[in-house]
Amino acid sequence: MLIGEYDYAIDEKGRLNFPAKFREEMGGTFIVTRWLEECLIAFPKSKWEEVFSALMASGLAAGRVARRFLLSGAVEVTPDKQGRILIPQALRDHAGLVKEVSILGSDPYVEIWDTEAWRRECAKMSNDEIAQAMEKLGI
């Protein structure tokens, strides 16, 4: 299960250590692309295929904005022997990844955030807002 939060530093070449626990769940190669709230999202290939199928089923005109957003930034990554993945500059720019990075398990995917941006996002979430979202989900 893709859960938990891990903090790492991204190097000047854009290489990011990806948690071993997540690498096991994600498989040997997975997809990283832009996501909402100025972060990145990493999908195991099987889940990415579901997302891709949904995008293709939406019709050319109706799904074009989501397709442009997700597909144009998508890259296939394979961790190196040290467990690092290479994040292209355009994706680093989108998520503001410069040094400190937080990698969050949000099964069935993983989010990749600039650590300070993640802290700001957490600070915006109120207990009432979280409770309402949980209640809406029946939790």
Tab-separated table of C-alpha atoms in Angstrom:
chain	number	residue	atom	x	y	z
A	1	MET	CA	0.000	0.000	0.000
A	2	LEU	CA	1.343	3.427	-0.947
A	3	ILE	CA	1.121	5.308	2.358
A	4	GLY	CA	3.437	7.481	4.423
A	5	GLU	CA	5.539	10.609	4.009
A	6	TYR	CA	9.250	10.718	3.212
A	7	ASP	CA	11.540	13.739	2.934
A	8	TYR	CA	14.535	13.863	0.605
A	9	ALA	CA	16.686	16.378	-1.232
A	10	ILE	CA	16.707	16.637	-5.009
A	11	ASP	CA	20.169	17.163	-6.480
A	12	GLU	CA	21.226	19.782	-9.031
A	13	LYS	CA	20.799	17.241	-11.844
A	14	GLY	CA	17.162	16.625	-10.894
A	15	ARG	CA	17.724	13.210	-9.317
A	16	LEU	CA	15.453	12.339	-6.432
A	17	ASN	CA	15.775	9.378	-4.088
A	18	PHE	CA	12.507	7.471	-4.259
A	19	PRO	CA	11.544	5.559	-1.077
A	20	ALA	CA	12.370	1.836	-1.249
A	21	LYS	CA	8.922	0.968	0.129
A	22	PHE	CA	7.300	2.890	-2.723
A	23	ARG	CA	9.644	1.448	-5.372
A	24	GLU	CA	8.438	-2.035	-4.468
A	25	GLU	CA	4.788	-1.015	-4.936
A	26	MET	CA	5.363	1.100	-8.062
A	27	GLY	CA	7.263	-1.557	-10.000
A	28	GLY	CA	10.475	-1.258	-11.990
A	29	THR	CA	9.221	1.584	-14.205
A	30	PHE	CA	6.445	4.057	-13.488
A	31	ILE	CA	4.955	7.318	-14.766
A	32	VAL	CA	5.492	10.807	-13.303
A	33	THR	CA	3.519	13.809	-14.507
A	34	ARG	CA	2.090	17.178	-13.446
A	35	TRP	CA	-0.667	17.213	-10.894
A	36	LEU	CA	-2.917	19.693	-9.181
A	37	GLU	CA	-1.806	22.155	-6.478
A	38	GLU	CA	1.618	22.493	-8.120
A	39	CYS	CA	2.880	19.043	-7.267
A	40	LEU	CA	3.720	15.934	-9.270
A	41	ILE	CA	2.015	12.567	-9.298
A	42	ALA	CA	3.572	9.151	-9.849
A	43	PHE	CA	1.433	6.258	-11.066
A	44	PRO	CA	2.308	2.574	-11.213
A	45	LYS	CA	2.067	1.534	-14.873
A	46	SER	CA	-1.124	-0.458	-14.274
A	47	LYS	CA	-2.887	2.535	-12.718
A	48	TRP	CA	-1.530	4.853	-15.436
A	49	GLU	CA	-3.091	2.581	-18.053
A	50	GLU	CA	-6.462	3.038	-16.311
A	51	VAL	CA	-6.008	6.829	-16.286
A	52	PHE	CA	-4.962	6.791	-19.944
A	53	SER	CA	-7.980	4.667	-20.895
A	54	ALA	CA	-10.302	7.072	-19.096
A	55	LEU	CA	-8.706	10.023	-20.904
A	56	MET	CA	-9.120	8.329	-24.272
A	57	ALA	CA	-12.733	7.366	-23.535
A	58	SER	CA	-13.641	10.972	-22.732
A	59	GLY	CA	-13.766	11.947	-26.394
A	60	LEU	CA	-11.316	14.106	-28.288
A	61	ALA	CA	-12.938	17.441	-27.566
A	62	ALA	CA	-14.314	16.807	-24.087
A	63	GLY	CA	-11.096	15.401	-22.619
A	64	ARG	CA	-8.569	17.616	-24.355
A	65	VAL	CA	-7.693	19.835	-21.388
A	66	ALA	CA	-7.032	16.918	-19.036
A	67	ARG	CA	-5.122	15.057	-21.773
A	68	ARG	CA	-2.937	18.081	-22.496
A	69	PHE	CA	-2.211	18.616	-18.831
A	70	LEU	CA	-1.412	15.008	-17.932
A	71	LEU	CA	0.068	13.553	-21.099
A	72	SER	CA	2.294	16.410	-22.258
A	73	GLY	CA	4.237	16.362	-18.990
A	74	ALA	CA	4.304	12.602	-18.474
A	75	VAL	CA	7.609	10.751	-18.311
A	76	GLU	CA	8.431	7.133	-17.728
A	77	VAL	CA	11.026	6.760	-14.953
A	78	THR	CA	13.129	3.822	-13.809
A	79	PRO	CA	15.005	4.111	-10.515
A	80	ASP	CA	18.788	3.751	-10.838
A	81	LYS	CA	20.882	1.442	-8.661
A	82	GLN	CA	20.775	4.013	-5.828
A	83	GLY	CA	16.971	4.237	-6.043
A	84	ARG	CA	16.959	7.693	-7.635
A	85	ILE	CA	14.617	8.869	-10.374
A	86	LEU	CA	15.333	11.726	-12.760
A	87	ILE	CA	12.736	14.494	-12.715
A	88	PRO	CA	12.906	16.593	-15.921
A	89	GLN	CA	13.333	20.353	-15.541
A	90	ALA	CA	9.817	21.170	-16.792
A	91	LEU	CA	8.281	18.970	-14.086
A	92	ARG	CA	10.616	20.398	-11.424
A	93	ASP	CA	9.532	23.877	-12.483
A	94	HIS	CA	5.837	22.954	-12.313
A	95	ALA	CA	6.163	21.685	-8.735
A	96	GLY	CA	8.799	24.198	-7.602
A	97	LEU	CA	11.256	21.410	-6.761
A	98	VAL	CA	14.590	22.991	-5.900
A	99	LYS	CA	16.040	21.235	-2.864
A	100	GLU	CA	13.796	19.766	-0.133
A	101	VAL	CA	11.134	17.369	-1.421
A	102	SER	CA	8.330	15.489	0.337
A	103	ILE	CA	7.120	12.239	-1.210
A	104	LEU	CA	3.644	11.232	-0.059
A	105	GLY	CA	1.896	7.913	-0.386
A	106	SER	CA	-1.692	8.447	-1.454
A	107	ASP	CA	-2.599	4.958	-2.645
A	108	PRO	CA	-2.998	4.167	-5.543
A	109	TYR	CA	-0.452	6.861	-6.446
A	110	VAL	CA	2.356	8.962	-4.955
A	111	GLU	CA	2.534	12.765	-4.803
A	112	ILE	CA	5.845	14.653	-5.025
A	113	TRP	CA	5.899	18.100	-3.402
A	114	ASP	CA	8.339	20.845	-2.607
A	115	THR	CA	8.516	20.402	1.185
A	116	GLU	CA	7.690	24.011	1.990
A	117	ALA	CA	4.728	23.979	-0.425
A	118	TRP	CA	3.501	20.772	1.237
A	119	ARG	CA	3.708	22.434	4.666
A	120	ARG	CA	1.713	25.407	3.379
A	121	GLU	CA	-0.887	23.036	1.908
A	122	CYS	CA	-1.178	21.196	5.246
A	123	ALA	CA	-1.577	24.499	7.095
A	124	LYS	CA	-4.531	25.401	4.843
A	125	MET	CA	-6.433	22.245	5.795
A	126	SER	CA	-8.706	22.819	8.776
A	127	ASN	CA	-10.010	20.047	11.008
A	128	ASP	CA	-13.559	20.984	9.975
A	129	GLU	CA	-12.678	20.743	6.283
A	130	ILE	CA	-11.036	17.349	6.807
A	131	ALA	CA	-13.998	16.113	8.841
A	132	GLN	CA	-16.456	17.241	6.157
A	133	ALA	CA	-14.439	15.507	3.448
A	134	MET	CA	-14.329	12.295	5.499
A	135	GLU	CA	-18.042	12.463	6.195
A	136	LYS	CA	-18.772	12.973	2.504
A	137	LEU	CA	-16.753	9.806	1.810
A	138	GLY	CA	-18.607	7.902	4.532
A	139	ILE	CA	-15.575	7.559	6.811
